[in-house]
Coordinates of C-alpha atoms (C1' of nucleotides) in Angstrom, one line a residue:
Chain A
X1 CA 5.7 -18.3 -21.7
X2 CA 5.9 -20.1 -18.3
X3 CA 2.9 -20.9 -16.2
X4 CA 4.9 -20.4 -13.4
X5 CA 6.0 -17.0 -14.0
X6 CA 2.0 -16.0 -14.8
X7 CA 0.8 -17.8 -11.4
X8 CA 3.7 -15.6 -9.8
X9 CA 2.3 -12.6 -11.1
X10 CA -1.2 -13.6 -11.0
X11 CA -0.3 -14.3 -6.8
X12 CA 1.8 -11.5 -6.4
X13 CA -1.0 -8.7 -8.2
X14 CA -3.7 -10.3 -5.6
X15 CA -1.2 -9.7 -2.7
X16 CA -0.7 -6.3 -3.6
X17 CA -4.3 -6.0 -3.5
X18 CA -5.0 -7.4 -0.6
X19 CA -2.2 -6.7 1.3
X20 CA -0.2 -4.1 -0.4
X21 CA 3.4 -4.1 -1.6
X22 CA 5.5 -3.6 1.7
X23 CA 2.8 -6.3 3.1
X24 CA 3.8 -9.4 1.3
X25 CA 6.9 -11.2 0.9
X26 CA 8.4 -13.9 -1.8
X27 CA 7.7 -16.3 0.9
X28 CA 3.9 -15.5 0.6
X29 CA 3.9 -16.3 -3.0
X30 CA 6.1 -19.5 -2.6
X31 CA 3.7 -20.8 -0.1
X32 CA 1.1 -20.8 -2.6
X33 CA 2.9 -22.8 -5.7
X34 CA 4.2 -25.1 -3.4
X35 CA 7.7 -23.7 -4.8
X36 CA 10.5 -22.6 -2.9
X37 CA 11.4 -18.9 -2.8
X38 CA 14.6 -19.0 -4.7
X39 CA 11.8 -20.3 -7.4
X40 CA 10.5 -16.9 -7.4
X41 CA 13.9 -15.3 -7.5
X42 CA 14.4 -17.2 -10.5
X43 CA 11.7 -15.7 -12.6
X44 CA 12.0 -12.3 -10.9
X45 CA 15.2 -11.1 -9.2
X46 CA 14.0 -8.5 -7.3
X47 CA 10.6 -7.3 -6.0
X48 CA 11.4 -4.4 -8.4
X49 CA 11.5 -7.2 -11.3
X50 CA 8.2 -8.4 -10.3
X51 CA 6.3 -5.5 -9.3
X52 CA 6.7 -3.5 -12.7
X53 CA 5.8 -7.1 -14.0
X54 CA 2.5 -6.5 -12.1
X55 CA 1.6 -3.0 -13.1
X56 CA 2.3 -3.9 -17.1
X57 CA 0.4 -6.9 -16.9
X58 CA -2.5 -4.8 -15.1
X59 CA -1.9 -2.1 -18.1
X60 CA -1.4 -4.5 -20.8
X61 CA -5.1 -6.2 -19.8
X62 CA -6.6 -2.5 -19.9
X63 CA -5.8 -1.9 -23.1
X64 CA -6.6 -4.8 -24.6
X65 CA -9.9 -4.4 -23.0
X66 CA -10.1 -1.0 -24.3
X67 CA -9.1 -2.7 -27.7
X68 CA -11.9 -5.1 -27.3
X69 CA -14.6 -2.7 -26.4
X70 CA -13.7 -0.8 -29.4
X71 CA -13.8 -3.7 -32.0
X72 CA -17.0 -4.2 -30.6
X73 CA -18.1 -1.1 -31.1
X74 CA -19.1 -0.4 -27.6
X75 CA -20.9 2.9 -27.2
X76 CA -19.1 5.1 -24.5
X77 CA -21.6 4.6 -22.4
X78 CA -20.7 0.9 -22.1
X79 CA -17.6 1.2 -21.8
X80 CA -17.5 3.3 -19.1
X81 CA -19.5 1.2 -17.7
X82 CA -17.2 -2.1 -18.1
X83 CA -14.0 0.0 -16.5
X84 CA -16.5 0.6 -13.6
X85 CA -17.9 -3.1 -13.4
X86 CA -14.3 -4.2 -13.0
X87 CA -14.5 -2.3 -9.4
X88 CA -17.5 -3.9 -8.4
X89 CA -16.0 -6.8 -8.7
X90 CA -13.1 -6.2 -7.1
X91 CA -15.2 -4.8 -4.1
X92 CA -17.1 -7.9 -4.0
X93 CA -13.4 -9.8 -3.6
X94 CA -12.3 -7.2 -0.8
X95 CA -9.6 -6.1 -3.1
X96 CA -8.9 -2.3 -4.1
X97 CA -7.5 -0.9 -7.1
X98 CA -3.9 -1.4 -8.3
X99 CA -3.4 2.3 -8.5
X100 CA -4.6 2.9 -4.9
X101 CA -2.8 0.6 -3.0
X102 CA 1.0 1.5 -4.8
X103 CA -0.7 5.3 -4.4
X104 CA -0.3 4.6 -0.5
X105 CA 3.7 3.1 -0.9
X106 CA 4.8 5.2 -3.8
X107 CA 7.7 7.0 -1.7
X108 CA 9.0 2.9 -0.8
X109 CA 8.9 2.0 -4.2
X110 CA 12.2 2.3 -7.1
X111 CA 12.0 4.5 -10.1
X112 CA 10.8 2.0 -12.4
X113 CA 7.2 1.0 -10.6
X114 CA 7.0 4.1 -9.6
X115 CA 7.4 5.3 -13.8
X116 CA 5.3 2.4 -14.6
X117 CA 2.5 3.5 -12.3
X118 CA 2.5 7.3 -13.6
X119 CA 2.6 6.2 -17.0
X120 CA -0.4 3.6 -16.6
X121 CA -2.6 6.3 -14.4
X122 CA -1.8 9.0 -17.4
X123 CA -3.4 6.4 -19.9
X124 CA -6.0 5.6 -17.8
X125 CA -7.3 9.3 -17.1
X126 CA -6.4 10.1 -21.1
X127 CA -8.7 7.1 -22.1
X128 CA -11.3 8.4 -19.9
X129 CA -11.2 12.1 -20.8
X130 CA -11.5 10.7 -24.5
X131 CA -14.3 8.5 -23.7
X132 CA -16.1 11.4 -21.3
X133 CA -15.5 14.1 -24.1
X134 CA -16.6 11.6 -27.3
X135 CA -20.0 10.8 -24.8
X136 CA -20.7 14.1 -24.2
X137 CA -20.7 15.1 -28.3
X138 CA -23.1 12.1 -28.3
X139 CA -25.1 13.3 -25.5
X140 CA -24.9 10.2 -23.6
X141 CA -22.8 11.9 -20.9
X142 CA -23.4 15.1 -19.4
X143 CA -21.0 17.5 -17.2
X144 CA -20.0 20.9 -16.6
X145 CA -16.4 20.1 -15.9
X146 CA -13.3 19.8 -18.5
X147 CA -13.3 16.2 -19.5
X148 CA -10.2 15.2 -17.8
X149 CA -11.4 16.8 -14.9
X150 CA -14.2 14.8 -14.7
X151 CA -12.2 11.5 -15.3
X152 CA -10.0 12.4 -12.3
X153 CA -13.4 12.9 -10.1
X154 CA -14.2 9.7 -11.1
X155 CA -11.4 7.8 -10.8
X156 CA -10.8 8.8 -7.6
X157 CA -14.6 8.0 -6.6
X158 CA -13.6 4.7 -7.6
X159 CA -10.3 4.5 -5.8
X160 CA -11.1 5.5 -2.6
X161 CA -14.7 3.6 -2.9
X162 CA -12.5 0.3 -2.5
X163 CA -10.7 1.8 0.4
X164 CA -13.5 3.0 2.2
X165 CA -15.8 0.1 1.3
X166 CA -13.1 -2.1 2.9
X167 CA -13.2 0.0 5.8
X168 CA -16.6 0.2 6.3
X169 CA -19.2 -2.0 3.9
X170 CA -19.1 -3.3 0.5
X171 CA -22.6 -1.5 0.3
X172 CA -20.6 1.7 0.0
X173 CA -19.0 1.2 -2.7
X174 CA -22.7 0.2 -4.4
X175 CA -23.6 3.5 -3.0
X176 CA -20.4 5.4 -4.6
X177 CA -20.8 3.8 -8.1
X178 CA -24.5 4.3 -8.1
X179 CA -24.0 7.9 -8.0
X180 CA -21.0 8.4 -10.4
X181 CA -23.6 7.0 -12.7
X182 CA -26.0 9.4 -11.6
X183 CA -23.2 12.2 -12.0
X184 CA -22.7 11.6 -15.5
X185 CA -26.1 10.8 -16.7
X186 CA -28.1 13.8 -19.5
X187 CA -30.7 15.8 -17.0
X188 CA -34.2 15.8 -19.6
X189 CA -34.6 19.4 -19.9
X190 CA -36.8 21.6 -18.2
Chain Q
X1 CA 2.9 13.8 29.4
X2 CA 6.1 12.7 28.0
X3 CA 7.3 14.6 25.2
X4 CA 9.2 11.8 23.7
X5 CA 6.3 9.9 23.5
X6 CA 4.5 12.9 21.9
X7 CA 7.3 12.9 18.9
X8 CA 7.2 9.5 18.8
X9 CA 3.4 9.5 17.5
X10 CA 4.0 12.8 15.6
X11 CA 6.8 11.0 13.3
X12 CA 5.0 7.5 13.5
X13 CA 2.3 9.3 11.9
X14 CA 4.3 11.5 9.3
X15 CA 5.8 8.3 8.6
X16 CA 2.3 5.8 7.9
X17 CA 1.2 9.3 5.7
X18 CA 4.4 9.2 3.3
X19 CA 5.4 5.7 3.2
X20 CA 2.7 3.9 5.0
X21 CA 2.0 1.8 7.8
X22 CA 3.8 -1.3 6.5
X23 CA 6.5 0.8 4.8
X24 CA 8.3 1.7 8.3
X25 CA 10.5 0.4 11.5
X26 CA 10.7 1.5 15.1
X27 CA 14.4 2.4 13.9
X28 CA 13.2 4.9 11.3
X29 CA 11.3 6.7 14.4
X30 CA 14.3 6.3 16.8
X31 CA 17.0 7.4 14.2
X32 CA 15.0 11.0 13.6
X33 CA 14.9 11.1 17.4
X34 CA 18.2 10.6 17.8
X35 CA 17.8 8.0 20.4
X36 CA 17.8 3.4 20.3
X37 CA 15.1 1.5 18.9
X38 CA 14.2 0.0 22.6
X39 CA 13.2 3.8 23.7
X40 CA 10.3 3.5 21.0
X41 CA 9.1 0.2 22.3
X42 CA 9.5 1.5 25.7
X43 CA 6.6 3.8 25.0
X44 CA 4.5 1.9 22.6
X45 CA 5.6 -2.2 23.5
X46 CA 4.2 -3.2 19.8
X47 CA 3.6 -1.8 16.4
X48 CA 0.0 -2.4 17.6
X49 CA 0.1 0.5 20.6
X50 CA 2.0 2.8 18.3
X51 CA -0.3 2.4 15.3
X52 CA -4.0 2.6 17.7
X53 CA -1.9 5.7 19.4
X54 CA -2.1 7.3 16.0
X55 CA -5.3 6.9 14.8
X56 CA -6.5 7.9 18.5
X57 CA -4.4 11.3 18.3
X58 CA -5.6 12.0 15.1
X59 CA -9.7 11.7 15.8
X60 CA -8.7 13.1 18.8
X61 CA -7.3 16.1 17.0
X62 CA -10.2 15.8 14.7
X63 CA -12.4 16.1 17.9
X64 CA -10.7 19.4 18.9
X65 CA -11.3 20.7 15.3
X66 CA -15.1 20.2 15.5
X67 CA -15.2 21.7 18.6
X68 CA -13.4 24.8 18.0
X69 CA -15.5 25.4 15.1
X70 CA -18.8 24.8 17.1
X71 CA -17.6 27.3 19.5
X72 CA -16.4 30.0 16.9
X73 CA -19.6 29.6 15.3
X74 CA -18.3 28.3 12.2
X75 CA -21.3 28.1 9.7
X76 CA -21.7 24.9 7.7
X77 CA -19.5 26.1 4.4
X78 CA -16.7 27.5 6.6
X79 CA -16.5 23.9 8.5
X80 CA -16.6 21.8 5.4
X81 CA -14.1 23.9 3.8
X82 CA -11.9 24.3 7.0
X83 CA -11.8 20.1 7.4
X84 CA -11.3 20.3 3.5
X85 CA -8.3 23.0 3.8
X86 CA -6.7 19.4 6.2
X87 CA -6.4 18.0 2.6
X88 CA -4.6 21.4 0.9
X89 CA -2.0 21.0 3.7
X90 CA -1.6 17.5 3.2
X91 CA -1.4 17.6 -0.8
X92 CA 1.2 20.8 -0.2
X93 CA 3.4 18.5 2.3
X94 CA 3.1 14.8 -0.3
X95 CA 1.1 13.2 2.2
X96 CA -1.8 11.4 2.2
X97 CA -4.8 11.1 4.1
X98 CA -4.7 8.4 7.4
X99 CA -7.7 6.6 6.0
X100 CA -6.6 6.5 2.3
X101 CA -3.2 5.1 4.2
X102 CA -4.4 2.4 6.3
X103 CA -7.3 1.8 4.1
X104 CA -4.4 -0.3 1.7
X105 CA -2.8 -2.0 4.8
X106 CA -5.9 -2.9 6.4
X107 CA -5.6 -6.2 6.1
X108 CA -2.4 -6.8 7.8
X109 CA -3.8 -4.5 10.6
X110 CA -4.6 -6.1 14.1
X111 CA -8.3 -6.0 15.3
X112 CA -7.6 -2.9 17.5
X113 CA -5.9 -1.0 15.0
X114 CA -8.8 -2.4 12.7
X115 CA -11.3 -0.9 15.2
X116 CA -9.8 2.1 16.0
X117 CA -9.9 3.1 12.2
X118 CA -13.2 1.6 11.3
X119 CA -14.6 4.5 14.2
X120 CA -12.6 7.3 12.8
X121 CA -13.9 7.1 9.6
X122 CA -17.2 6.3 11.0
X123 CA -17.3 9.2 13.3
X124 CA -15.6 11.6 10.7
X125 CA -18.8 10.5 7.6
X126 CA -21.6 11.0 10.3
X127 CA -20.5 14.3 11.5
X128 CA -20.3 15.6 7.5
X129 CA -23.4 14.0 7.4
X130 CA -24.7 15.9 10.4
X131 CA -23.2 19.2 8.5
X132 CA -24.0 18.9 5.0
X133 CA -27.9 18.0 6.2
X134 CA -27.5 21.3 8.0
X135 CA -25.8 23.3 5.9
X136 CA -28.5 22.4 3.3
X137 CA -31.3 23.0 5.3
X138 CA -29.7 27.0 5.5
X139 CA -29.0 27.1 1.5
X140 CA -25.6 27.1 2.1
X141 CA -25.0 23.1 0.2
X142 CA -27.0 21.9 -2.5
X143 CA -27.3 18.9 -3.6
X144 CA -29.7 15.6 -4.7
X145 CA -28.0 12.6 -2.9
X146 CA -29.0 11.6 0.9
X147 CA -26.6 13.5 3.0
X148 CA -24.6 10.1 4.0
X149 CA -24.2 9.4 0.6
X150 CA -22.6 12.9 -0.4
X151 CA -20.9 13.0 2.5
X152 CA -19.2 9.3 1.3
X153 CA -18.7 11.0 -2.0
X154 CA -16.5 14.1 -0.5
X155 CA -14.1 12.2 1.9
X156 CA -13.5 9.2 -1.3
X157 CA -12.7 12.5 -3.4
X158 CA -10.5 14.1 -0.7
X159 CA -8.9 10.7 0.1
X160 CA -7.7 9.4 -3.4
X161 CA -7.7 13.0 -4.5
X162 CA -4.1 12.6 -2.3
X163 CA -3.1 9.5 -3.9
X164 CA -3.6 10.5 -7.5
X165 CA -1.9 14.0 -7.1
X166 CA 1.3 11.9 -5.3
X167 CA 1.3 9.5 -8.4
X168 CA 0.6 12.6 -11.0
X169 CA 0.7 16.3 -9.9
X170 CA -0.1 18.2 -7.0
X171 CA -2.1 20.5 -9.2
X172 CA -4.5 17.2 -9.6
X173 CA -5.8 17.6 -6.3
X174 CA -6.3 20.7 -6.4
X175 CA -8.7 20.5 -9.2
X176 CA -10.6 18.1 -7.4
X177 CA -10.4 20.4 -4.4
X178 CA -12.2 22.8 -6.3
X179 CA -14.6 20.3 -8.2
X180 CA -15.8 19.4 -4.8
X181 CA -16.9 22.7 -3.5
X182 CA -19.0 23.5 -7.0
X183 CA -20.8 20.0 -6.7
X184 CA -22.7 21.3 -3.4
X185 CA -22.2 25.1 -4.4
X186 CA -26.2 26.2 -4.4
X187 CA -26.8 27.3 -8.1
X188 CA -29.2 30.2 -8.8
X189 CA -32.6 29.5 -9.7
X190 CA -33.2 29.9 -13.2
Chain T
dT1 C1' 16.6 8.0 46.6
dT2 C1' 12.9 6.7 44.1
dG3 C1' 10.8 6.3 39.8
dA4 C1' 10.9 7.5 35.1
dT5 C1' 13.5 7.2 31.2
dT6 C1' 16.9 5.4 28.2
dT7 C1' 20.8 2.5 26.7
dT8 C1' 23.2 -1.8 26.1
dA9 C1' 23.0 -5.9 24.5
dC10 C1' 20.6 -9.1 23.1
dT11 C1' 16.9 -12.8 20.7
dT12 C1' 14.0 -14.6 17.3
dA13 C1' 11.9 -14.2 13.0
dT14 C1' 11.6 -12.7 8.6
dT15 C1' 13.2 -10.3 4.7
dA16 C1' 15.4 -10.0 -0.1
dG17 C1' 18.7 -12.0 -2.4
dT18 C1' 22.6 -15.5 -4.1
dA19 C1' 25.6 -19.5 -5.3
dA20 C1' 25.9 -24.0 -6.3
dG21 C1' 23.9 -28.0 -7.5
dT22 C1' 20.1 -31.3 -9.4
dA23 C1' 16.7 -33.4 -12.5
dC24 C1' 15.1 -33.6 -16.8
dA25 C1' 14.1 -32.4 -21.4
dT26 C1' 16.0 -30.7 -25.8
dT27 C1' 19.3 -29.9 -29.0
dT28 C1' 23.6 -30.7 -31.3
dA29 C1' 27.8 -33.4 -32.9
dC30 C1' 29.5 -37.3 -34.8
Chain W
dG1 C1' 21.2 -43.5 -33.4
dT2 C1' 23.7 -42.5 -29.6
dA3 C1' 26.4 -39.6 -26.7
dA4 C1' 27.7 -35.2 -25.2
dA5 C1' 26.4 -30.5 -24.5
dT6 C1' 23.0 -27.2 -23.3
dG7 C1' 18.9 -25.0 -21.4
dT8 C1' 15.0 -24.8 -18.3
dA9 C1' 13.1 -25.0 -14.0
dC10 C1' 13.8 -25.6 -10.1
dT11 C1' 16.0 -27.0 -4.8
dT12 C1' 19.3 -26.8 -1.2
dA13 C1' 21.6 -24.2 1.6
dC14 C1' 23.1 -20.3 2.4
dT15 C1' 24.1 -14.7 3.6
dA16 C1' 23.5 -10.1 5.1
dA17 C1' 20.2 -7.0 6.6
dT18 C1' 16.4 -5.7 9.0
dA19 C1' 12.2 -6.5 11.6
dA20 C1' 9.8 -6.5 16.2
dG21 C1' 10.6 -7.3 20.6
dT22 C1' 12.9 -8.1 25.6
dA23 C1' 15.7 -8.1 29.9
dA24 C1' 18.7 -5.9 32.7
dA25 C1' 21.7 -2.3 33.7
dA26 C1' 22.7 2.6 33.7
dT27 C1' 21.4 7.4 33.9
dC28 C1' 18.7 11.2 35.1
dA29 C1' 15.5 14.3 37.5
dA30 C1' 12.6 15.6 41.5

DNA sequence: TTGATTTTACTTATTAGTAAGTACATTTAC
DNA sequence: GTAAATGTACTTACTAATAAGTAAAATCAA
């Protein structure tokens, strides 16, 4: 595969990031590469080309996260604990989460994003309602809540942590994903 | 004051909640008002004036809120939930919330805009602050965290709570709706 | 009739997108 | 083995649409 097309994406997922998709144009990304913007047109289209290319390259790196986390056997401690490390460092690069910046422009974008967001946000909470629910058996999690509903919580701790921390101070976030932690960890009983 | 430039902040707004702030024109406003794009700019000169003019209404209106609740004698539950109920009315109507919005474009925002939002959000954690330390102090909250720190907690919840339940189902927020109110819910002693 | 409001008629810049052509490397035909 | 054809990765040079923004004239309302 071109190196092109994956610095185009590469640029392009960062801009969304950074500046959200209505916030960045072809001209951005052509800038970068040093390429001209019909370059970019050649390797995707339309922005509807490229920003489904975004999301399934996003999804495509979860799983095979996912996939290496399990052939590593990863408790489910851990690897909640990985998806969450991927947020601090995203926080520590200013950047927010792919699912919260196209949540903001969902009504701008085309059927097909739009499908290829829902259907990477339902895999995301699923895997994490597995993991929660497989943790709990263990004990290594505890909650009250159904297991999905507790993956939604946290998701959306994470999501909005970016937001806000951008807003205010990266400490926030810090202060947000300490107490997810603290949400999820087995009280010693009394 | 001018009722046109009333409408133009009340659909400026609906617009930055449903398709953000980088996701609409000046013409989109003038079309719905049925009058010529130099109108808008006749009232706000730049995108800069309109977008400040939002966030200004809205913490203005914010403002109002807190003080109507002071002087009804709201107790600390019936405030949090009343601000919360915002969110209902928002997830009912597919928006989402002004910070969750702008907190994706920030970036391509001037510094007033910038500024203007970094105090709302400010203003609107201290005050929950103020009210869950309160609240708690009466039994009406319980909960572990320093007040700040739950109060960050809530509004992340509230504000990708929107986001999520655009992208999946309204129901979504919902359950985090309700999630929220049994995390500081005081439990019986046991 | 004065001032507030709005339209007309622009400008300038940027957007996504396209059509045609170029340079160069690779393959195919003889 | 060489020449012709083909494919890849672009550039050049556009278009059509839309963006924000402006100046000046027209309209309206007190």
């Amino acid at each position: 595969m071109s190196i092109t097309r994956e610095k185009i994406i590469e640029i392009g997922e960062e801009l969304v990031l950074t500046k959200g998709y209505n916030g960045f144009s072809y001209q951005d990304i052509s800038t970068v590469l040093g390429i001209k913007n019909a370059a970019v047109h050649y390797y995707f289209p339309s922005k509807e080309n490229l920003g489904t290319s975004i999301i399934k390259t996003n999804a495509q790196r979860f799983e095979e996260m996912v996939d290496n986390m399990e052939s590593l056997n990863f408790d489910e401690w851990n690897q909640l604990e990985s998806f969450m490390k991927l947020y601090l460092k995203s926080n520590r690069e200013s950047k927010i989460c792919l699912l919260g910046s196209l949540g903001t422009d969902v009504n701008t974008l085309s059927d097909p994003i739009h499908q290829e967001l829902t259907k990477m946000v339902d895999r995301i909470i699923s895997w994490m309602e597995t993991l929660l629910q497989n943790g709990m058996k263990k004990g290594l999690f505890q909650f009250t809540l159904p297991a999905r509903d507790q993956a939604l919580r946290i998701l959306a701790l994470l999501i909005a942590g970016l937001q806000l921390a951008r807003i205010l101070n990266k400490s926030d976030f810090k202060t947000i994903y300490q107490s997810i932690l603290e949400e999820i960890t087995p009280k010693p009983q009394s």
